[in-house]
Amino acid sequence: LKLPDWIFKRVEETGCRGFMEWGFTSTTTDQHIALEYAGYKEQKPFPTVLRIVTSSVDRPACVAELSQYPSEREYIFPPCTYLEPLRDSRAIQPVKDEDGNIVGVVEVVDVRVNINTKSLTVEELEARKKNLHLDSFRFAIAEVER
């Protein structure tokens, strides 16, 4: 995956750069797993790894115990997580095997994440939907009773 150049340029009208990930973002703390998913072994064009910088507020959820592959140490960021490349964060790095031989290269991009803390939980969304249906039902009954 080659990230487009506009992601790294600050947009003048908003002062922001980066992109919003609309779905869940699956990550790992295991560098070897991240490199495998980047596709350097398959010689995919532009293998890229995002190296994520987190804060005490913007942390992913560990789902290793729920994962089909618990050894991958998987962490999930929620939908609408914003990823902002850090300044001068792009670097081409060699990938070495156990013997120290270079077996490929990947682009590593350092990004800071901002989690959408205003998004509702599934339970909150279900409660809203239930209340919407109940309010509609009550309104329909009141109309019939008139």
PDB file of C-alpha atoms in Angstrom:
ATOM      1  CA  LEU A   1       0.000   0.000   0.000  1.00  0.00           C
ATOM      2  CA  LYS A   2       1.493   3.293  -1.055  1.00  0.00           C
ATOM      3  CA  LEU A   3       0.093   6.150   0.983  1.00  0.00           C
ATOM      4  CA  PRO A   4      -0.728   9.155  -1.199  1.00  0.00           C
ATOM      5  CA  ASP A   5       1.414  12.256  -0.761  1.00  0.00           C
ATOM      6  CA  TRP A   6      -1.564  14.423   0.278  1.00  0.00           C
ATOM      7  CA  ILE A   7      -1.713  12.519   3.579  1.00  0.00           C
ATOM      8  CA  PHE A   8       1.658  14.019   4.536  1.00  0.00           C
ATOM      9  CA  LYS A   9       0.922  17.585   3.470  1.00  0.00           C
ATOM     10  CA  ARG A  10      -0.835  19.960   5.836  1.00  0.00           C
ATOM     11  CA  VAL A  11      -4.156  21.048   4.370  1.00  0.00           C
ATOM     12  CA  GLU A  12      -4.225  24.846   4.480  1.00  0.00           C
ATOM     13  CA  GLU A  13      -7.930  25.412   5.225  1.00  0.00           C
ATOM     14  CA  THR A  14      -8.069  22.997   8.171  1.00  0.00           C
ATOM     15  CA  GLY A  15      -4.461  22.925   9.315  1.00  0.00           C
ATOM     16  CA  CYS A  16      -4.675  19.123   9.467  1.00  0.00           C
ATOM     17  CA  ARG A  17      -3.007  16.264   7.677  1.00  0.00           C
ATOM     18  CA  GLY A  18      -3.666  12.573   7.813  1.00  0.00           C
ATOM     19  CA  PHE A  19      -6.759  10.476   7.324  1.00  0.00           C
ATOM     20  CA  MET A  20      -9.751   8.974   9.077  1.00  0.00           C
ATOM     21  CA  GLU A  21     -10.072   5.188   9.207  1.00  0.00           C
ATOM     22  CA  TRP A  22     -13.792   4.478   8.949  1.00  0.00           C
ATOM     23  CA  GLY A  23     -13.658   0.856  10.080  1.00  0.00           C
ATOM     24  CA  PHE A  24     -11.981  -0.953  12.940  1.00  0.00           C
ATOM     25  CA  THR A  25      -8.193  -0.770  12.758  1.00  0.00           C
ATOM     26  CA  SER A  26      -6.420  -4.000  13.639  1.00  0.00           C
ATOM     27  CA  THR A  27      -2.854  -3.588  14.906  1.00  0.00           C
ATOM     28  CA  THR A  28      -0.169  -5.637  16.601  1.00  0.00           C
ATOM     29  CA  THR A  29       2.699  -4.978  18.972  1.00  0.00           C
ATOM     30  CA  ASP A  30       4.729  -7.714  17.246  1.00  0.00           C
ATOM     31  CA  GLN A  31       6.996  -6.132  14.623  1.00  0.00           C
ATOM     32  CA  HIS A  32       7.461  -9.431  12.761  1.00  0.00           C
ATOM     33  CA  ILE A  33       3.690  -9.863  12.368  1.00  0.00           C
ATOM     34  CA  ALA A  34       3.336  -6.272  11.098  1.00  0.00           C
ATOM     35  CA  LEU A  35       6.107  -6.856   8.555  1.00  0.00           C
ATOM     36  CA  GLU A  36       4.438 -10.061   7.341  1.00  0.00           C
ATOM     37  CA  TYR A  37       1.135  -8.255   6.801  1.00  0.00           C
ATOM     38  CA  ALA A  38       2.982  -5.498   4.900  1.00  0.00           C
ATOM     39  CA  GLY A  39       3.698  -8.075   2.195  1.00  0.00           C
ATOM     40  CA  TYR A  40       7.430  -7.704   1.701  1.00  0.00           C
ATOM     41  CA  LYS A  41       7.832 -11.494   1.396  1.00  0.00           C
ATOM     42  CA  GLU A  42       5.361 -11.602  -1.487  1.00  0.00           C
ATOM     43  CA  GLN A  43       7.181  -8.611  -2.995  1.00  0.00           C
ATOM     44  CA  LYS A  44       3.990  -6.570  -2.985  1.00  0.00           C
ATOM     45  CA  PRO A  45       4.522  -3.058  -4.313  1.00  0.00           C
ATOM     46  CA  PHE A  46       5.134  -0.426  -1.637  1.00  0.00           C
ATOM     47  CA  PRO A  47       5.007  -2.535   1.545  1.00  0.00           C
ATOM     48  CA  THR A  48       4.182  -0.085   4.338  1.00  0.00           C
ATOM     49  CA  VAL A  49       4.036  -0.369   8.128  1.00  0.00           C
ATOM     50  CA  LEU A  50       2.409   2.277  10.308  1.00  0.00           C
ATOM     51  CA  ARG A  51       4.285   2.664  13.592  1.00  0.00           C
ATOM     52  CA  ILE A  52       1.654   4.043  15.948  1.00  0.00           C
ATOM     53  CA  VAL A  53       2.344   6.458  18.778  1.00  0.00           C
ATOM     54  CA  THR A  54      -0.373   6.321  21.419  1.00  0.00           C
ATOM     55  CA  SER A  55      -1.186   8.410  24.458  1.00  0.00           C
ATOM     56  CA  SER A  56      -2.822   7.480  27.729  1.00  0.00           C
ATOM     57  CA  VAL A  57      -6.159   8.606  26.261  1.00  0.00           C
ATOM     58  CA  ASP A  58      -5.975   7.193  22.741  1.00  0.00           C
ATOM     59  CA  ARG A  59      -5.332   3.521  23.418  1.00  0.00           C
ATOM     60  CA  PRO A  60      -6.593   0.492  21.508  1.00  0.00           C
ATOM     61  CA  ALA A  61      -8.341  -2.482  23.051  1.00  0.00           C
ATOM     62  CA  CYS A  62      -6.377  -5.713  23.396  1.00  0.00           C
ATOM     63  CA  VAL A  63      -8.325  -8.528  21.752  1.00  0.00           C
ATOM     64  CA  ALA A  64      -5.638 -11.213  21.865  1.00  0.00           C
ATOM     65  CA  GLU A  65      -7.818 -13.472  24.007  1.00  0.00           C
ATOM     66  CA  LEU A  66     -10.664 -13.190  21.483  1.00  0.00           C
ATOM     67  CA  SER A  67      -8.531 -13.418  18.368  1.00  0.00           C
ATOM     68  CA  GLN A  68      -8.327 -16.391  16.054  1.00  0.00           C
ATOM     69  CA  TYR A  69      -4.556 -15.831  16.243  1.00  0.00           C
ATOM     70  CA  PRO A  70      -3.805 -14.967  19.912  1.00  0.00           C
ATOM     71  CA  SER A  71      -0.044 -15.109  19.340  1.00  0.00           C
ATOM     72  CA  GLU A  72      -0.312 -12.025  17.091  1.00  0.00           C
ATOM     73  CA  ARG A  73      -0.976  -9.757  20.106  1.00  0.00           C
ATOM     74  CA  GLU A  74      -3.800  -7.964  18.332  1.00  0.00           C
ATOM     75  CA  TYR A  75      -5.092  -4.560  19.383  1.00  0.00           C
ATOM     76  CA  ILE A  76      -8.149  -2.871  17.868  1.00  0.00           C
ATOM     77  CA  PHE A  77      -8.805   0.837  17.387  1.00  0.00           C
ATOM     78  CA  PRO A  78     -12.476   1.816  17.005  1.00  0.00           C
ATOM     79  CA  PRO A  79     -14.032   3.187  13.805  1.00  0.00           C
ATOM     80  CA  CYS A  80     -13.380   6.866  13.029  1.00  0.00           C
ATOM     81  CA  THR A  81      -9.846   6.801  14.413  1.00  0.00           C
ATOM     82  CA  TYR A  82      -7.785   9.611  12.914  1.00  0.00           C
ATOM     83  CA  LEU A  83      -4.200   8.843  11.903  1.00  0.00           C
ATOM     84  CA  GLU A  84      -1.837  11.778  11.574  1.00  0.00           C
ATOM     85  CA  PRO A  85       1.667  11.265  10.200  1.00  0.00           C
ATOM     86  CA  LEU A  86       4.356  12.779  12.382  1.00  0.00           C
ATOM     87  CA  ARG A  87       6.755  15.248  10.813  1.00  0.00           C
ATOM     88  CA  ASP A  88       9.465  13.639   8.667  1.00  0.00           C
ATOM     89  CA  SER A  89       8.068  10.258   9.628  1.00  0.00           C
ATOM     90  CA  ARG A  90       8.620   8.336   6.409  1.00  0.00           C
ATOM     91  CA  ALA A  91      11.624   6.042   6.267  1.00  0.00           C
ATOM     92  CA  ILE A  92      12.635   3.081   4.138  1.00  0.00           C
ATOM     93  CA  GLN A  93      13.949   0.333   6.369  1.00  0.00           C
ATOM     94  CA  PRO A  94      15.539  -3.001   5.491  1.00  0.00           C
ATOM     95  CA  VAL A  95      13.938  -6.215   6.724  1.00  0.00           C
ATOM     96  CA  LYS A  96      16.473  -8.744   7.957  1.00  0.00           C
ATOM     97  CA  ASP A  97      16.144 -12.469   8.575  1.00  0.00           C
ATOM     98  CA  GLU A  98      17.439 -14.317  11.640  1.00  0.00           C
ATOM     99  CA  ASP A  99      20.971 -14.373  10.160  1.00  0.00           C
ATOM    100  CA  GLY A 100      21.026 -10.612   9.555  1.00  0.00           C
ATOM    101  CA  ASN A 101      20.618 -10.869   5.782  1.00  0.00           C
ATOM    102  CA  ILE A 102      18.465  -8.226   4.109  1.00  0.00           C
ATOM    103  CA  VAL A 103      15.405  -9.961   2.674  1.00  0.00           C
ATOM    104  CA  GLY A 104      13.296  -6.943   1.763  1.00  0.00           C
ATOM    105  CA  VAL A 105      12.485  -3.319   2.449  1.00  0.00           C
ATOM    106  CA  VAL A 106       9.415  -1.582   3.864  1.00  0.00           C
ATOM    107  CA  GLU A 107       8.359   2.010   4.264  1.00  0.00           C
ATOM    108  CA  VAL A 108       7.765   2.797   7.942  1.00  0.00           C
ATOM    109  CA  VAL A 109       5.507   5.741   8.739  1.00  0.00           C
ATOM    110  CA  ASP A 110       5.213   7.075  12.294  1.00  0.00           C
ATOM    111  CA  VAL A 111       1.644   8.173  13.027  1.00  0.00           C
ATOM    112  CA  ARG A 112      -0.189   9.574  16.014  1.00  0.00           C
ATOM    113  CA  VAL A 113      -3.735   8.341  16.575  1.00  0.00           C
ATOM    114  CA  ASN A 114      -6.738  10.215  17.868  1.00  0.00           C
ATOM    115  CA  ILE A 115      -9.682   8.067  18.845  1.00  0.00           C
ATOM    116  CA  ASN A 116     -13.186   9.411  18.387  1.00  0.00           C
ATOM    117  CA  THR A 117     -14.225   9.448  22.036  1.00  0.00           C
ATOM    118  CA  LYS A 118     -17.649  10.860  21.197  1.00  0.00           C
ATOM    119  CA  SER A 119     -18.832   7.827  19.287  1.00  0.00           C
ATOM    120  CA  LEU A 120     -21.554   5.820  20.971  1.00  0.00           C
ATOM    121  CA  THR A 121     -21.181   2.272  22.226  1.00  0.00           C
ATOM    122  CA  VAL A 122     -23.262  -0.530  20.743  1.00  0.00           C
ATOM    123  CA  GLU A 123     -25.427  -0.525  23.871  1.00  0.00           C
ATOM    124  CA  GLU A 124     -26.048   3.217  23.568  1.00  0.00           C
ATOM    125  CA  LEU A 125     -26.970   2.865  19.894  1.00  0.00           C
ATOM    126  CA  GLU A 126     -29.362   0.008  20.696  1.00  0.00           C
ATOM    127  CA  ALA A 127     -30.985   2.071  23.474  1.00  0.00           C
ATOM    128  CA  ARG A 128     -31.435   5.012  21.089  1.00  0.00           C
ATOM    129  CA  LYS A 129     -32.988   2.769  18.455  1.00  0.00           C
ATOM    130  CA  LYS A 130     -35.314   1.197  21.021  1.00  0.00           C
ATOM    131  CA  ASN A 131     -36.393   4.613  22.308  1.00  0.00           C
ATOM    132  CA  LEU A 132     -36.982   5.822  18.756  1.00  0.00           C
ATOM    133  CA  HIS A 133     -39.279   2.857  18.078  1.00  0.00           C
ATOM    134  CA  LEU A 134     -41.105   3.278  21.396  1.00  0.00           C
ATOM    135  CA  ASP A 135     -41.604   7.005  20.782  1.00  0.00           C
ATOM    136  CA  SER A 136     -42.941   6.278  17.286  1.00  0.00           C
ATOM    137  CA  PHE A 137     -45.294   3.655  18.695  1.00  0.00           C
ATOM    138  CA  ARG A 138     -46.549   6.039  21.415  1.00  0.00           C
ATOM    139  CA  PHE A 139     -47.102   8.750  18.798  1.00  0.00           C
ATOM    140  CA  ALA A 140     -49.076   6.324  16.597  1.00  0.00           C
ATOM    141  CA  ILE A 141     -51.262   5.290  19.580  1.00  0.00           C
ATOM    142  CA  ALA A 142     -51.897   8.933  20.480  1.00  0.00           C
ATOM    143  CA  GLU A 143     -52.951   9.637  16.883  1.00  0.00           C
ATOM    144  CA  VAL A 144     -55.358   6.683  16.860  1.00  0.00           C
ATOM    145  CA  GLU A 145     -56.846   7.738  20.192  1.00  0.00           C
ATOM    146  CA  ARG A 146     -57.705  11.249  18.890  1.00  0.00           C
TER     147      ARG A 146
END
